[in-house]
mmCIF file of N, CA, C and O in Angstrom:
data_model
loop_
_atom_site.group_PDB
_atom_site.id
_atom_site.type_symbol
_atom_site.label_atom_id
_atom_site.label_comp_id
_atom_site.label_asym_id
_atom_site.label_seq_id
_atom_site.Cartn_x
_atom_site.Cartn_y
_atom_site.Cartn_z
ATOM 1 N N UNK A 762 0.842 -1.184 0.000
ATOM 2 C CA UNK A 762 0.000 0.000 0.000
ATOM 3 C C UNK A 762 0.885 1.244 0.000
ATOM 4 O O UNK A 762 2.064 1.267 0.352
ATOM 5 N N UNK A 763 0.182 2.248 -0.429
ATOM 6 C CA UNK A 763 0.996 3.629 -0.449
ATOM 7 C C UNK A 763 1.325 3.665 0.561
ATOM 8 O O UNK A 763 1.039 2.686 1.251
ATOM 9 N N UNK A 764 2.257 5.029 1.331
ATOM 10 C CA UNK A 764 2.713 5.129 2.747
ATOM 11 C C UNK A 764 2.085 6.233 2.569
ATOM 12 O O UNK A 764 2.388 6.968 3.509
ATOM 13 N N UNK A 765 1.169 6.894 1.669
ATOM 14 C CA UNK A 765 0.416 8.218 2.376
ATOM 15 C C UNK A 765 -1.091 8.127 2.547
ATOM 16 O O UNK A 765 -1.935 9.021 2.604
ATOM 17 N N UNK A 766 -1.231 6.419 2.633
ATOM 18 C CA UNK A 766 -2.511 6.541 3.120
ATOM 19 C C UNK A 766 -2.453 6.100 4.742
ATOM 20 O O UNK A 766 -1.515 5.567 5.336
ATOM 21 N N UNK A 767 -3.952 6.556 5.333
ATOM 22 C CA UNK A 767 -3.814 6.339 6.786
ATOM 23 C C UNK A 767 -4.726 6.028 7.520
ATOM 24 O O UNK A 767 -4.825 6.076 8.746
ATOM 25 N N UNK A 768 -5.591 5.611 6.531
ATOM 26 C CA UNK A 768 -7.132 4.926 6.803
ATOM 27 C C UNK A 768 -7.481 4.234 6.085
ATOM 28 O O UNK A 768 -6.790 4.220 5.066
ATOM 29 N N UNK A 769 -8.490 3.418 6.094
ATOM 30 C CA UNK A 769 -9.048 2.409 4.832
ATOM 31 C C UNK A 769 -10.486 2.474 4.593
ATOM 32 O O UNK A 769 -10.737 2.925 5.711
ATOM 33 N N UNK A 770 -11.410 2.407 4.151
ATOM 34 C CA UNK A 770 -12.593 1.656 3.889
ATOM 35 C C UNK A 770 -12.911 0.342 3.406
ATOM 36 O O UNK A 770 -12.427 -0.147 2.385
ATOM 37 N N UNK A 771 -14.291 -0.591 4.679
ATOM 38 C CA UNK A 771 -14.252 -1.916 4.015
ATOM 39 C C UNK A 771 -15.352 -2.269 4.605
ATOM 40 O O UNK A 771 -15.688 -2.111 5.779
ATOM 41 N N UNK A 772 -15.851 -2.715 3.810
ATOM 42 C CA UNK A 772 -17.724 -3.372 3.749
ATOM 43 C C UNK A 772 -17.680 -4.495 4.688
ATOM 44 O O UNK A 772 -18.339 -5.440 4.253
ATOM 45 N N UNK A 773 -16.987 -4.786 6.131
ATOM 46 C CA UNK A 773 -17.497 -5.548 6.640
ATOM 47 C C UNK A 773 -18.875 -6.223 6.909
ATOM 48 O O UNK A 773 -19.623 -5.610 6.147
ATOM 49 N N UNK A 774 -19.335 -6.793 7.319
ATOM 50 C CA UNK A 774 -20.535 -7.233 7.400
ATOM 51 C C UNK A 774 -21.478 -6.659 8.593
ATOM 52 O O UNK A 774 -21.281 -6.884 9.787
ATOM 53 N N UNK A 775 -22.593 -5.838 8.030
ATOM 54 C CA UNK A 775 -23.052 -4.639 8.612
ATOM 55 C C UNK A 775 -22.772 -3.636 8.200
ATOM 56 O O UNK A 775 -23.754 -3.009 7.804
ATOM 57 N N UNK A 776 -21.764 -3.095 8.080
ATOM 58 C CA UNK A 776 -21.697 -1.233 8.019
ATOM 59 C C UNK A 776 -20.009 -1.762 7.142
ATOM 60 O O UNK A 776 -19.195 -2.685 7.119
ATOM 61 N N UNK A 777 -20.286 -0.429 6.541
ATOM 62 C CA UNK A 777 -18.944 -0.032 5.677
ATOM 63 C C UNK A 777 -17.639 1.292 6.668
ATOM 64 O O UNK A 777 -17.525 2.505 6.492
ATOM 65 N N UNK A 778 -16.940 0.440 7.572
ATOM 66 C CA UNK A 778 -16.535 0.941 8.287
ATOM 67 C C UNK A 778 -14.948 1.489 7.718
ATOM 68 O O UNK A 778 -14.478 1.126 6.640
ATOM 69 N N UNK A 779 -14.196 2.506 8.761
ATOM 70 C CA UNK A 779 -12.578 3.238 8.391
ATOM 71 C C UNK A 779 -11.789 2.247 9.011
ATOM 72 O O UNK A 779 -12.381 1.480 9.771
ATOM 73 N N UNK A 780 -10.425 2.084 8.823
ATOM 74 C CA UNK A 780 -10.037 1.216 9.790
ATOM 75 C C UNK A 780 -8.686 1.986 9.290
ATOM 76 O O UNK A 780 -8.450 2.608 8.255
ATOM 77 N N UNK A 781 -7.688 1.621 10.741
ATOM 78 C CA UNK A 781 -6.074 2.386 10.443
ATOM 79 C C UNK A 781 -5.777 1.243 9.509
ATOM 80 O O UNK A 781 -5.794 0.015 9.577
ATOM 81 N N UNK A 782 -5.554 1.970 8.794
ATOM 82 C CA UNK A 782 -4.186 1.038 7.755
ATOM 83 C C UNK A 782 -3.565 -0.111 8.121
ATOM 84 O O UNK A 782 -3.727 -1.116 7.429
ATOM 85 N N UNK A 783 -2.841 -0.137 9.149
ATOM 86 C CA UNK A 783 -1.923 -0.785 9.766
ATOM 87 C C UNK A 783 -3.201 -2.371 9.973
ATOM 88 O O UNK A 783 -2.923 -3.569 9.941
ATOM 89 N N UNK A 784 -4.190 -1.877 10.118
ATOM 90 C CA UNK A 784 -5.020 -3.027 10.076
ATOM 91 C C UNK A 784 -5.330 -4.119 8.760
ATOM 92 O O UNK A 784 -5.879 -5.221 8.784
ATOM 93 N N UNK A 785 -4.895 -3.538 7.905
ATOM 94 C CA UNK A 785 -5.114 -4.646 7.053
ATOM 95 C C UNK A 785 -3.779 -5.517 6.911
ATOM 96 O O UNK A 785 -3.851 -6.646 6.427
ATOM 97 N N UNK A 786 -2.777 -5.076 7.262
ATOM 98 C CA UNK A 786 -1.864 -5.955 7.833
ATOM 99 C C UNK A 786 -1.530 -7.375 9.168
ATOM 100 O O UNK A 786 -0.712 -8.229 9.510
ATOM 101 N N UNK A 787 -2.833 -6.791 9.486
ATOM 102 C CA UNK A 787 -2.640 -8.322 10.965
ATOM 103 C C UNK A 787 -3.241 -8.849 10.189
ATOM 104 O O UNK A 787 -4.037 -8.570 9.292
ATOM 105 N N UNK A 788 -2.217 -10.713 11.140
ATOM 106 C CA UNK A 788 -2.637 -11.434 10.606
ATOM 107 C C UNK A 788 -4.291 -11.809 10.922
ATOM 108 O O UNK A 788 -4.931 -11.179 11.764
ATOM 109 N N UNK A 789 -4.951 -13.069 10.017
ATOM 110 C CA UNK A 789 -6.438 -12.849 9.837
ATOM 111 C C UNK A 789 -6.978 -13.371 10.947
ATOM 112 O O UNK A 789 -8.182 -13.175 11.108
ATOM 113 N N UNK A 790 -6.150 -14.239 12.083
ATOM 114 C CA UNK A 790 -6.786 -14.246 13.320
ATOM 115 C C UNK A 790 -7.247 -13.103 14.228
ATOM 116 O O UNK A 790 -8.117 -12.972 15.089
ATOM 117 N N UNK A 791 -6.407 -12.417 13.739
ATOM 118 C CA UNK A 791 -6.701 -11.050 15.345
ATOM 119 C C UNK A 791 -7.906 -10.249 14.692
ATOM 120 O O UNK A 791 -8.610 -10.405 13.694
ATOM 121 N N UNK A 792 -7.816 -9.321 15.715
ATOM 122 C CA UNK A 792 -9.054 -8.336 15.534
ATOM 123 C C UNK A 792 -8.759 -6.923 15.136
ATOM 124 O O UNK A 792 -7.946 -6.266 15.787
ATOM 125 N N UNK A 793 -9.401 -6.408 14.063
ATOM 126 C CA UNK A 793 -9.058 -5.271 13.761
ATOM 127 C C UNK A 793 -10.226 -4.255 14.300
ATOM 128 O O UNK A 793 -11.424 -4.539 14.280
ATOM 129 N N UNK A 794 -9.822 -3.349 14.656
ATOM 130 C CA UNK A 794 -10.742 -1.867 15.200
ATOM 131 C C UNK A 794 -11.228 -1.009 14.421
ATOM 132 O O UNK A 794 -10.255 -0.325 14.103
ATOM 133 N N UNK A 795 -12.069 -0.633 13.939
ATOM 134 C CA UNK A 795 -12.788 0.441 13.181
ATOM 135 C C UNK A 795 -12.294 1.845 13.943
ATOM 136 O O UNK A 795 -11.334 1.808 14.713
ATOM 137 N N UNK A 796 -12.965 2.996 13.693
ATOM 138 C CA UNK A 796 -12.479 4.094 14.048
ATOM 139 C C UNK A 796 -13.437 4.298 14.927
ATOM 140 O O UNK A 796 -13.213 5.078 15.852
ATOM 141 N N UNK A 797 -14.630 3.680 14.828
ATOM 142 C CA UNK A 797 -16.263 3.892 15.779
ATOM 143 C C UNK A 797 -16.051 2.837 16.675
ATOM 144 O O UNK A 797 -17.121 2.506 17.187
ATOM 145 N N UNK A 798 -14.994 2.104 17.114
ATOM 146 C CA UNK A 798 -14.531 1.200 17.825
ATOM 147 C C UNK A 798 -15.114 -0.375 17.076
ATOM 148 O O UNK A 798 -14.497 -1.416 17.303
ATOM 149 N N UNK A 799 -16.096 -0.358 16.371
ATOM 150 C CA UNK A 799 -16.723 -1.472 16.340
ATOM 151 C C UNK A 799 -15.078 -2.739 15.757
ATOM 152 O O UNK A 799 -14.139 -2.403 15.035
ATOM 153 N N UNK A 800 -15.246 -3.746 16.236
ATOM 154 C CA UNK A 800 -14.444 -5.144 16.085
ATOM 155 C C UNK A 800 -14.724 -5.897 15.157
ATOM 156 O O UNK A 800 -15.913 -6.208 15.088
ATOM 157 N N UNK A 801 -13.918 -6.388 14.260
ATOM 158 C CA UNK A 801 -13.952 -7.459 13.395
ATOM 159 C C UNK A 801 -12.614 -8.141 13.265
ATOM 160 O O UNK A 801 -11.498 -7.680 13.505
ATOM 161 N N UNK A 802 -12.964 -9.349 12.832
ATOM 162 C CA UNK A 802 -11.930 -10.774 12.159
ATOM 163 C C UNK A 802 -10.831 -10.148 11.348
ATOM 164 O O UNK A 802 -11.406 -9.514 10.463
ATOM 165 N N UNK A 803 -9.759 -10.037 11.238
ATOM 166 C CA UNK A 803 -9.036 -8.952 10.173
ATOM 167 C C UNK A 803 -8.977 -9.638 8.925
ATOM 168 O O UNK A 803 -8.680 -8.996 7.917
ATOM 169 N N UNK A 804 -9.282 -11.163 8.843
ATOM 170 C CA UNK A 804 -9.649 -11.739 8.060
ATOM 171 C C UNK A 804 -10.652 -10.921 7.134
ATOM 172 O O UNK A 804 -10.303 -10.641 5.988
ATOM 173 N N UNK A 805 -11.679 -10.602 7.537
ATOM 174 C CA UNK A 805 -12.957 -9.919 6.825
ATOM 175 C C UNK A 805 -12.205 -8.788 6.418
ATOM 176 O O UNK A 805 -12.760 -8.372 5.401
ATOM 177 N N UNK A 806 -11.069 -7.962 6.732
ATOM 178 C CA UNK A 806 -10.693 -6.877 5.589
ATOM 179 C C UNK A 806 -10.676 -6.903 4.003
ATOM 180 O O UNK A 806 -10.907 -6.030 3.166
ATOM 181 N N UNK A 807 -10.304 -8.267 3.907
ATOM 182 C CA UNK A 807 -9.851 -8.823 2.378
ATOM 183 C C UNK A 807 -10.739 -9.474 1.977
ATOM 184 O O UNK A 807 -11.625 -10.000 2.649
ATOM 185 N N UNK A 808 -10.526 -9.518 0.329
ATOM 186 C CA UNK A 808 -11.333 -10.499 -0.246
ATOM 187 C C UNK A 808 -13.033 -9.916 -0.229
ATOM 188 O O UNK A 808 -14.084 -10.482 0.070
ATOM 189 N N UNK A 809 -12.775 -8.778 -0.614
ATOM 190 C CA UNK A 809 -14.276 -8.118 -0.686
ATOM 191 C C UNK A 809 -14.970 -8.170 -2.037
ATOM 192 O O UNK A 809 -14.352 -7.914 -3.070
ATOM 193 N N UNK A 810 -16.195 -8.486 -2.027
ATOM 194 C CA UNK A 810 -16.632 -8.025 -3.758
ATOM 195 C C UNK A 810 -17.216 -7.265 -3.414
ATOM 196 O O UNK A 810 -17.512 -6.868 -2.287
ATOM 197 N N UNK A 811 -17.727 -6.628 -5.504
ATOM 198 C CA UNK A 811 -18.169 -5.300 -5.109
ATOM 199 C C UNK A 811 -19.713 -4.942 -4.886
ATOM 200 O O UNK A 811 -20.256 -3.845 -4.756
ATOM 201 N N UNK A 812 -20.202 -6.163 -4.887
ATOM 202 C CA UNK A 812 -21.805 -6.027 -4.009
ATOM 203 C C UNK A 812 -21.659 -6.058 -2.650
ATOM 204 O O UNK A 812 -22.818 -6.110 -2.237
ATOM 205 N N UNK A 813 -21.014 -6.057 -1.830
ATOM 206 C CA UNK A 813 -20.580 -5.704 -0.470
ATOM 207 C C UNK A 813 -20.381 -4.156 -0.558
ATOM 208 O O UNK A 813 -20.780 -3.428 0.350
ATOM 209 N N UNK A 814 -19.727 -3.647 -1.722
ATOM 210 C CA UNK A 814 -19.629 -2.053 -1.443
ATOM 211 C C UNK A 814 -20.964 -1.684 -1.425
ATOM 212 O O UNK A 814 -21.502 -1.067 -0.506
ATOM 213 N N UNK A 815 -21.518 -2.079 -2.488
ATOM 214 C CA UNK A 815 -22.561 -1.432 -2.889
ATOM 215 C C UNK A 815 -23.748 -1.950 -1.863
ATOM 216 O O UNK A 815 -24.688 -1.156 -1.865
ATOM 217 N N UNK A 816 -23.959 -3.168 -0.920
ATOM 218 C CA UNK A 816 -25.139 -2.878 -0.241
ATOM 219 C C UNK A 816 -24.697 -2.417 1.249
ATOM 220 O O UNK A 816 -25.568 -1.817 1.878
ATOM 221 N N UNK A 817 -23.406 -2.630 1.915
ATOM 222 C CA UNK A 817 -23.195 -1.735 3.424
ATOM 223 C C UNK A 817 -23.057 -0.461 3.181
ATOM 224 O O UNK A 817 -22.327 0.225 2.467
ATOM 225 N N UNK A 818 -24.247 -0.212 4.216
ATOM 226 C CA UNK A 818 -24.392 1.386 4.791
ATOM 227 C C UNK A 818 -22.741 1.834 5.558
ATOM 228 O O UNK A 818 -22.019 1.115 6.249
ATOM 229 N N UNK A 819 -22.549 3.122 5.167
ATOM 230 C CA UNK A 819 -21.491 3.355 5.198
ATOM 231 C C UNK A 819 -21.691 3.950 7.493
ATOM 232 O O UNK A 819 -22.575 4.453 8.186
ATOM 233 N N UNK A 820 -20.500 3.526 7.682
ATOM 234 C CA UNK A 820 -20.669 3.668 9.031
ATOM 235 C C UNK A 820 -20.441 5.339 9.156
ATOM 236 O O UNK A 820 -19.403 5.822 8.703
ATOM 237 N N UNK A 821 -21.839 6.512 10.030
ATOM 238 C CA UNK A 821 -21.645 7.443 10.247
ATOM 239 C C UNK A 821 -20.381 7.884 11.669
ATOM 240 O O UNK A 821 -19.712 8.911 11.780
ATOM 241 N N UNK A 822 -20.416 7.064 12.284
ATOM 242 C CA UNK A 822 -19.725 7.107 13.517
ATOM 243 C C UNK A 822 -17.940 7.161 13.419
ATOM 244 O O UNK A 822 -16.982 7.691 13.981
ATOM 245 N N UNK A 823 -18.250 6.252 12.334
ATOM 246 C CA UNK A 823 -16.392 6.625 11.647
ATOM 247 C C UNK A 823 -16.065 7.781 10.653
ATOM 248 O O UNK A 823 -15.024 8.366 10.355
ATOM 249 N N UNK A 824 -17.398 7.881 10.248
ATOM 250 C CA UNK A 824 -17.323 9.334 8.959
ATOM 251 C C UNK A 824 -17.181 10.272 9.980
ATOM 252 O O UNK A 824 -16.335 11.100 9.641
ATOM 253 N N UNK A 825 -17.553 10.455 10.868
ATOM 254 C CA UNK A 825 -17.840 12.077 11.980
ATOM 255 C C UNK A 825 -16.257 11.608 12.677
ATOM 256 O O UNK A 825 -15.464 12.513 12.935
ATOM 257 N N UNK A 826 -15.823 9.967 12.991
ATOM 258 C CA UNK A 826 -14.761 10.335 13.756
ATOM 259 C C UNK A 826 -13.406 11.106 12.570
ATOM 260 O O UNK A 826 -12.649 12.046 12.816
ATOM 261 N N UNK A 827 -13.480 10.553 11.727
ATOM 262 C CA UNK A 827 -12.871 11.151 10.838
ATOM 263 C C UNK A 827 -12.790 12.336 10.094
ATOM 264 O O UNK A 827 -11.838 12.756 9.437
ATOM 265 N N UNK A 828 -13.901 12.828 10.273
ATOM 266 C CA UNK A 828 -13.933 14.195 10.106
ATOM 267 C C UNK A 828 -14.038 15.077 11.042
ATOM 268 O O UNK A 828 -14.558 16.161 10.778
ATOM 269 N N UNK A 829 -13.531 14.774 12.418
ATOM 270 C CA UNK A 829 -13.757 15.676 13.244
ATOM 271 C C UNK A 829 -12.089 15.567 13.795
ATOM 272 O O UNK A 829 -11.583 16.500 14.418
ATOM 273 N N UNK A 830 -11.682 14.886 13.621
ATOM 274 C CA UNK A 830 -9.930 14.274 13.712
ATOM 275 C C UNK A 830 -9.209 13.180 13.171
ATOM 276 O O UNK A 830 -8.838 12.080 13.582
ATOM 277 N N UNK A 831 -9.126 13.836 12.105
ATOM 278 C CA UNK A 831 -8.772 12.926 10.889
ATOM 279 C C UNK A 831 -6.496 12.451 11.395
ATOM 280 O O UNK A 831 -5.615 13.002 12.055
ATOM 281 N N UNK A 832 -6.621 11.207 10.566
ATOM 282 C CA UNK A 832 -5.265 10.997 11.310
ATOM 283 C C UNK A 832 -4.413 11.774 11.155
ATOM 284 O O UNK A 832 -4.831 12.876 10.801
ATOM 285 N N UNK A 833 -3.271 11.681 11.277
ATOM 286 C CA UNK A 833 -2.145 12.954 10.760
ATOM 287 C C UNK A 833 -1.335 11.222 9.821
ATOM 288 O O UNK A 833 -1.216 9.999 9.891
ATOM 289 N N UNK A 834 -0.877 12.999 8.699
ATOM 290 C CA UNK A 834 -0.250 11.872 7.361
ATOM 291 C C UNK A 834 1.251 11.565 7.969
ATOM 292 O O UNK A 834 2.025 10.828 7.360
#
């Protein structure tokens, strides 16, 4: 991945949540953190199709955390 990105988007199951970067790097046992705290499989980062974009609601709780303190680059 680029090194000037510092967030991600990904259609987990439920909501289309932000996640730090650094998260799509653990391995797929652990748990990765959204920015709205919510938890997932880091497994579920990858391997997305694109009817997953298109039917998760995008998570507001990570859009506001991110736009209210977005990471530093």
């Amino acid at each position: 991945m680029p090194e000037y990105l510092t967030y991600v988007w990904r259609p987990v199951p439920g909501k289309r949540h932000a996640f730090p970067v650094a998260a799509t790097k653990l391995d797929p046992e652990e748990t990765a953190t959204a920015y709205c705290g919510a938890e997932v499989e880091a497994a579920k980062l990858h391997d997305l199709n694109e009817i997953a974009w298109i039917l998760e609601p995008t998570c507001m709780d990570c859009w506001k955390h991110l736009a209210d303190d977005p990471p530093a680059r």
